[in-house]
Coordinates of C-alpha atoms in Angstrom, one line a residue:
L262 CA 71.0 68.6 146.8
Q263 CA 73.8 66.7 148.6
T264 CA 72.7 63.5 147.0
T265 CA 72.6 65.1 143.5
L266 CA 76.1 66.4 143.9
L267 CA 77.4 62.9 144.7
F268 CA 76.4 61.8 141.2
L269 CA 78.0 64.7 139.2
C270 CA 80.9 63.6 137.0
P271 CA 84.2 65.5 137.5
Q272 CA 83.8 67.1 134.1
D273 CA 80.4 68.6 135.1
L274 CA 82.3 70.5 137.9
Y275 CA 85.1 71.7 135.7
T276 CA 85.2 74.2 132.9
A277 CA 88.1 74.0 130.5
P278 CA 89.9 77.4 130.2
D279 CA 89.8 77.2 126.4
S280 CA 86.2 76.2 126.1
C281 CA 82.8 78.0 126.3
Q282 CA 81.0 75.0 127.7
G283 CA 79.1 76.3 130.7
R284 CA 80.7 79.8 130.3
C285 CA 78.3 81.7 128.0
E286 CA 77.9 85.3 128.9
E287 CA 80.2 85.1 131.9
P288 CA 81.8 88.5 132.8
Y289 CA 85.1 89.4 131.1
N290 CA 88.2 88.4 133.1
E291 CA 91.6 89.4 131.7
E292 CA 93.1 86.2 133.1
D293 CA 90.9 84.0 130.9
E294 CA 92.6 82.3 127.9
C295 CA 89.6 83.2 125.8
H296 CA 86.1 84.6 126.3
C297 CA 82.4 83.7 125.9
N298 CA 80.4 86.9 126.2
A299 CA 78.8 88.8 123.3
E300 CA 81.7 91.3 123.2
C301 CA 84.3 88.6 122.4
E302 CA 83.8 88.9 118.6
R303 CA 84.4 92.6 118.7
H304 CA 87.7 91.9 120.6
H305 CA 88.7 88.9 118.5
N306 CA 89.2 86.7 121.6
C307 CA 86.3 84.2 121.6
C308 CA 87.0 80.6 122.5
E309 CA 87.0 78.4 119.4
D310 CA 83.8 76.6 120.5
Y311 CA 81.9 79.9 121.2
Y312 CA 79.4 79.3 118.4
T313 CA 78.9 75.7 119.5
Y314 CA 77.9 76.4 123.1
C315 CA 76.7 80.0 123.0
S316 CA 74.2 82.1 121.2
P317 CA 74.1 81.1 117.5
E318 CA 73.5 84.8 116.7
G319 CA 77.1 85.3 117.7
F320 CA 77.9 88.9 118.1
S321 CA 75.1 90.8 119.9
S322 CA 72.0 90.2 117.9
S323 CA 70.9 88.2 114.9
Q324 CA 71.4 91.2 112.5
D325 CA 75.0 91.7 113.7
A326 CA 76.0 88.1 113.1
I327 CA 78.4 87.5 110.2
T328 CA 77.0 84.4 108.6
D329 CA 78.7 82.1 106.2
E330 CA 76.5 83.5 103.4
D331 CA 77.6 87.1 104.4
L332 CA 81.2 86.0 104.0
L333 CA 80.6 84.6 100.5
H334 CA 78.9 87.8 99.4
I335 CA 81.3 90.3 100.9
S336 CA 84.4 88.4 99.6
E337 CA 82.9 88.5 96.0
Q338 CA 82.4 92.2 96.5
L339 CA 86.0 92.7 97.6
Y340 CA 87.2 90.5 94.7
R341 CA 85.4 92.7 92.2
A342 CA 86.7 95.9 93.9
D343 CA 90.4 94.9 93.6
H344 CA 91.1 97.5 90.8
N345 CA 94.8 97.6 91.6
K346 CA 95.4 93.8 91.0
A347 CA 97.8 92.6 88.2
Q348 CA 96.4 92.2 84.8
P349 CA 97.2 89.0 82.8
T350 CA 99.9 90.8 80.9
D351 CA 101.6 92.1 84.1
I352 CA 103.0 88.8 85.4
T353 CA 104.4 85.7 83.9
I354 CA 105.1 82.8 86.3
N355 CA 106.7 79.5 85.7
P356 CA 105.5 77.0 88.3
Q357 CA 107.3 74.1 86.8
H358 CA 107.3 71.0 89.0
Q359 CA 104.3 70.1 91.1
V360 CA 104.8 67.8 94.2
S361 CA 102.3 65.7 96.1
P362 CA 101.4 66.8 99.6
D363 CA 103.6 64.1 101.1
Q364 CA 106.6 65.5 99.2
T365 CA 106.5 69.0 100.5
G366 CA 109.1 68.2 103.2
D367 CA 111.6 66.7 100.9
R368 CA 113.7 69.9 100.5
E369 CA 114.4 68.9 96.9
D370 CA 114.8 71.7 94.3
Y371 CA 112.7 70.3 91.5
S372 CA 112.5 73.6 89.5
P373 CA 115.7 74.9 88.0
E374 CA 114.1 78.2 86.8
P375 CA 112.9 81.1 88.9
L376 CA 109.1 81.2 89.6
Y377 CA 108.7 84.7 88.2
Q378 CA 109.7 85.1 84.6
Y379 CA 108.3 88.6 84.3
V380 CA 106.6 91.2 86.5
N381 CA 105.5 94.7 85.3
E382 CA 107.1 96.8 88.0
K383 CA 105.0 99.8 87.1
L384 CA 102.5 98.1 89.5
F385 CA 104.8 99.0 92.3
S386 CA 104.4 102.7 91.7
K387 CA 100.7 102.5 92.6
P388 CA 100.3 104.1 96.1
T389 CA 99.2 101.0 98.0
Y390 CA 102.0 98.9 96.5
A391 CA 104.7 101.6 97.1
S392 CA 103.6 102.1 100.7
F393 CA 103.4 98.4 101.3
I394 CA 106.9 97.7 99.9
K395 CA 108.4 100.4 102.2
L396 CA 107.2 98.3 105.2
L397 CA 109.0 95.1 104.1
D398 CA 112.5 96.1 105.2
N399 CA 111.4 97.2 108.6
Y400 CA 111.9 93.9 110.3
Q401 CA 114.5 91.7 112.0
R402 CA 113.5 88.4 110.5
T403 CA 114.9 86.1 113.3
T404 CA 112.4 85.6 116.2
G405 CA 113.9 86.3 119.6
K406 CA 115.5 89.5 118.5
E407 CA 113.9 92.7 119.6
E408 CA 112.3 94.9 116.9
D409 CA 113.5 98.5 117.0
V410 CA 110.6 100.5 115.6
T411 CA 111.7 104.0 114.4
A412 CA 109.6 107.1 114.0
E413 CA 110.0 106.8 110.3
E414 CA 108.7 103.2 110.4
L415 CA 105.7 104.2 112.4
K416 CA 105.0 106.9 109.8
E417 CA 105.3 104.2 107.1
Q418 CA 102.6 102.1 108.9
D419 CA 100.3 105.1 109.0
N420 CA 100.9 105.9 105.4
F421 CA 100.1 102.3 104.3
L422 CA 96.9 102.4 106.3
K423 CA 96.0 105.8 104.8
E424 CA 96.6 104.6 101.2
V425 CA 94.6 101.3 101.6
M426 CA 91.7 103.1 103.2
K427 CA 91.4 105.3 100.1
T428 CA 90.5 102.2 98.0
E429 CA 87.0 101.1 97.2
L430 CA 87.9 97.6 98.5
M431 CA 88.7 98.8 102.0
K432 CA 85.8 101.2 102.1
K433 CA 83.5 98.3 101.2
L434 CA 85.1 96.2 104.0
F435 CA 84.6 99.0 106.5
T436 CA 81.0 99.6 105.5
F437 CA 80.3 95.9 105.9
L438 CA 81.9 95.7 109.4
H439 CA 80.2 99.0 110.4
E440 CA 76.8 97.6 109.4
K441 CA 77.6 94.5 111.5
N442 CA 78.2 96.7 114.5
R443 CA 81.9 95.9 114.7
Y444 CA 83.2 99.4 114.4
D445 CA 81.5 102.7 115.1
S446 CA 83.7 104.8 112.8
E447 CA 86.4 104.5 110.1
Q448 CA 88.9 106.0 112.6
E449 CA 88.1 103.2 115.1
F450 CA 88.6 100.6 112.4
V451 CA 91.9 102.0 111.2
A452 CA 93.2 102.2 114.8
D453 CA 92.3 98.6 115.4
L454 CA 93.9 97.5 112.2
K455 CA 97.1 99.2 113.2
E456 CA 97.1 97.4 116.6
M457 CA 96.1 93.9 115.4
W458 CA 98.6 94.0 112.5
F459 CA 101.5 96.1 113.6
G460 CA 101.4 95.8 117.4
L461 CA 104.5 93.9 118.7
Y462 CA 104.5 90.8 120.8
S463 CA 107.0 88.1 121.8
R464 CA 107.4 84.8 119.8
G465 CA 110.5 84.0 121.8
N466 CA 112.8 85.0 124.7
G467 CA 110.3 87.6 126.0
E468 CA 111.5 90.1 123.4
Q469 CA 109.0 92.3 121.4
D470 CA 110.2 90.5 118.3
S471 CA 107.1 89.9 116.1
S472 CA 103.9 91.2 114.7
G473 CA 101.1 89.9 112.5
F474 CA 102.3 92.0 109.6
E475 CA 105.9 90.9 109.8
H476 CA 104.9 87.2 110.1
V477 CA 102.4 87.1 107.3
F478 CA 103.8 89.6 104.7
S479 CA 107.5 89.9 105.4
G480 CA 108.3 86.5 106.8
E481 CA 110.3 85.3 109.8
V482 CA 112.9 82.6 110.6
K483 CA 112.2 80.5 113.7
K484 CA 114.1 77.4 114.8
G485 CA 115.9 77.3 111.4
K486 CA 112.7 77.3 109.3
V487 CA 110.8 80.0 107.4
S488 CA 107.8 81.0 109.4
G489 CA 104.8 82.9 107.8
F490 CA 105.8 84.6 104.5
H491 CA 102.6 84.5 102.4
N492 CA 103.1 87.4 100.0
W493 CA 103.9 87.4 96.3
I494 CA 105.5 90.8 96.1
R495 CA 108.0 90.0 98.9
F496 CA 108.7 86.7 97.2
Y497 CA 109.3 88.4 93.8
L498 CA 111.6 91.1 95.2
L499 CA 113.8 88.6 97.1
E500 CA 113.9 86.1 94.2
K501 CA 115.0 89.0 91.9
Q502 CA 117.9 89.6 94.4
G503 CA 118.9 86.0 94.3
L504 CA 117.9 85.4 98.0
I505 CA 115.0 83.0 97.3
D506 CA 115.3 79.6 95.5
Y507 CA 112.0 78.3 94.3
F508 CA 111.8 74.5 94.6
S509 CA 108.2 73.4 93.6
H510 CA 104.5 73.9 94.1
S511 CA 102.0 71.7 95.7
Y512 CA 98.8 73.6 94.9
D513 CA 97.7 75.8 91.9
G514 CA 94.3 77.5 92.4
P515 CA 91.5 77.3 89.8
W516 CA 91.8 80.9 88.7
N517 CA 92.9 81.7 85.1
T518 CA 93.5 85.3 85.9
Y519 CA 94.8 87.3 88.9
P520 CA 94.6 87.0 91.9
D521 CA 95.7 83.3 91.6
V522 CA 96.8 81.1 94.5
L523 CA 99.9 79.0 94.7
G524 CA 101.2 76.7 97.5
M525 CA 105.0 76.8 97.2
Q526 CA 108.2 75.2 98.5
F527 CA 111.2 77.4 98.6
S528 CA 114.5 78.2 100.3
W529 CA 115.1 81.7 101.7
D530 CA 118.8 82.3 102.3
G531 CA 119.1 78.5 103.1
F532 CA 116.0 78.4 105.4
Y533 CA 113.2 76.2 104.1
K534 CA 109.5 76.8 103.7
E535 CA 107.5 73.6 103.4
V536 CA 104.3 75.2 102.1
G537 CA 104.2 79.0 101.5
S538 CA 100.7 79.6 100.2
A539 CA 100.1 83.0 98.7
F540 CA 97.9 85.0 96.4
I541 CA 99.7 85.8 93.2
G542 CA 99.0 89.2 91.5
S543 CA 96.6 90.6 94.1
S544 CA 96.9 94.1 95.4
P545 CA 98.2 94.7 98.9
E546 CA 94.8 96.0 100.0
F547 CA 93.1 92.8 98.7
E548 CA 95.2 90.5 100.9
F549 CA 95.2 92.9 103.8
G550 CA 91.4 93.3 103.6
L551 CA 90.6 89.6 103.2
Y552 CA 92.9 88.5 106.1
S553 CA 91.4 91.3 108.3
L554 CA 87.9 90.2 107.4
C555 CA 88.6 86.6 108.3
F556 CA 90.4 87.5 111.5
I557 CA 87.5 89.7 112.7
A558 CA 84.7 87.3 111.5
R559 CA 86.3 83.9 112.2
P560 CA 89.3 84.2 114.4
G561 CA 91.2 81.0 114.8
R562 CA 89.0 79.1 112.3
A563 CA 88.7 78.4 108.6
C564 CA 87.0 81.3 106.9
H565 CA 85.1 80.3 103.8
L566 CA 85.0 82.8 100.9
S567 CA 84.2 83.0 97.3
L568 CA 86.4 84.7 94.6
G569 CA 85.1 84.9 91.1
G570 CA 82.8 82.0 91.7
H571 CA 85.5 79.8 93.1
R572 CA 85.5 78.8 96.8
L573 CA 88.5 79.5 98.9
S574 CA 89.3 79.3 102.6
I575 CA 91.6 81.4 104.8
Q576 CA 92.9 80.3 108.1
T577 CA 93.8 82.8 110.9
Y578 CA 95.1 82.3 114.3
T579 CA 95.1 84.7 117.3
W580 CA 98.1 85.5 119.4
T581 CA 96.8 84.5 122.9
K582 CA 99.8 85.2 125.1
S583 CA 99.4 89.0 125.1
T584 CA 96.6 91.4 124.2
Y585 CA 96.0 95.0 123.5
G586 CA 93.2 97.4 124.5
N587 CA 90.4 95.8 126.4
G588 CA 91.6 92.2 125.9
R589 CA 91.8 92.3 122.1
N590 CA 94.0 89.7 120.3
Y591 CA 96.8 90.4 117.9
I592 CA 97.0 88.4 114.6
A593 CA 99.4 85.4 115.0
T594 CA 99.0 84.4 111.3
A595 CA 96.7 84.4 108.3
Y596 CA 97.1 82.4 105.1
V597 CA 95.2 80.8 102.2
I598 CA 94.5 77.1 102.8
S599 CA 96.2 75.5 99.8
S600 CA 94.9 71.9 99.7

């Protein structure tokens, strides 16, 4: 035995804290950066190489695994169930100038006209839209400044979750995740959605200054640049107020109806966004549902979906510096990969 040890390489005696190599099924330890036991998928805190080194079945048994094929199937179901999406006559956009990927950092305004020429604002009276829009002004956009969450704002979060859960789309998503043994009840699912999306954490200075919802849907400003901000409704409302200047687009998805996908360059009050990818014309529950699905099924990795026969990928990242519940991770970001 002593002789054998002499010939072990240093890497054989060391386990990287962010890897599952040699750690499969080790007991949960809150001090670990990420985890490698069968519960890590439920808590959204697996190491990125969990599937490489640990059980290919993933979650707890083969029938509970969310396969790539499952994701293509459920995403098509959610696409068909988006009954509140914009119709072709509800939105007219004017994408104007398309830049190459190496021009997205130019900060040049190549498009003199606004992106949105027309939006049928009757859409915004639909319950999921109305409850979503009420959330958008709840945030201090600059990171490093403590969020002051009022009782009214907490009520608005609950109301949004209540309204989206009434939709066929979110009911289909819950049924899928329930069948995959991720959640025992709709109540547990909603409680987890509230934490992962609306729970506060610190992006700077130790202040409780951010959440997944704020970052993805409302947008933040960090170090002089726009951070997050991947929502068409938010964009339209700010552009209408004269607070957003649309510069160009670098990607226009293959859809000829809604939801469409656009990768955009824009200035928000003088702060620049190099690529703000977003669905255009989708309902709030569609984006919320797809991003939640990908965060639960493929946290920290590209999540490959199918919408109307077209392939699309969503990237999510977990916030690893703080957790909620039994080591569960908050959403750091989620966005459509526009390339």
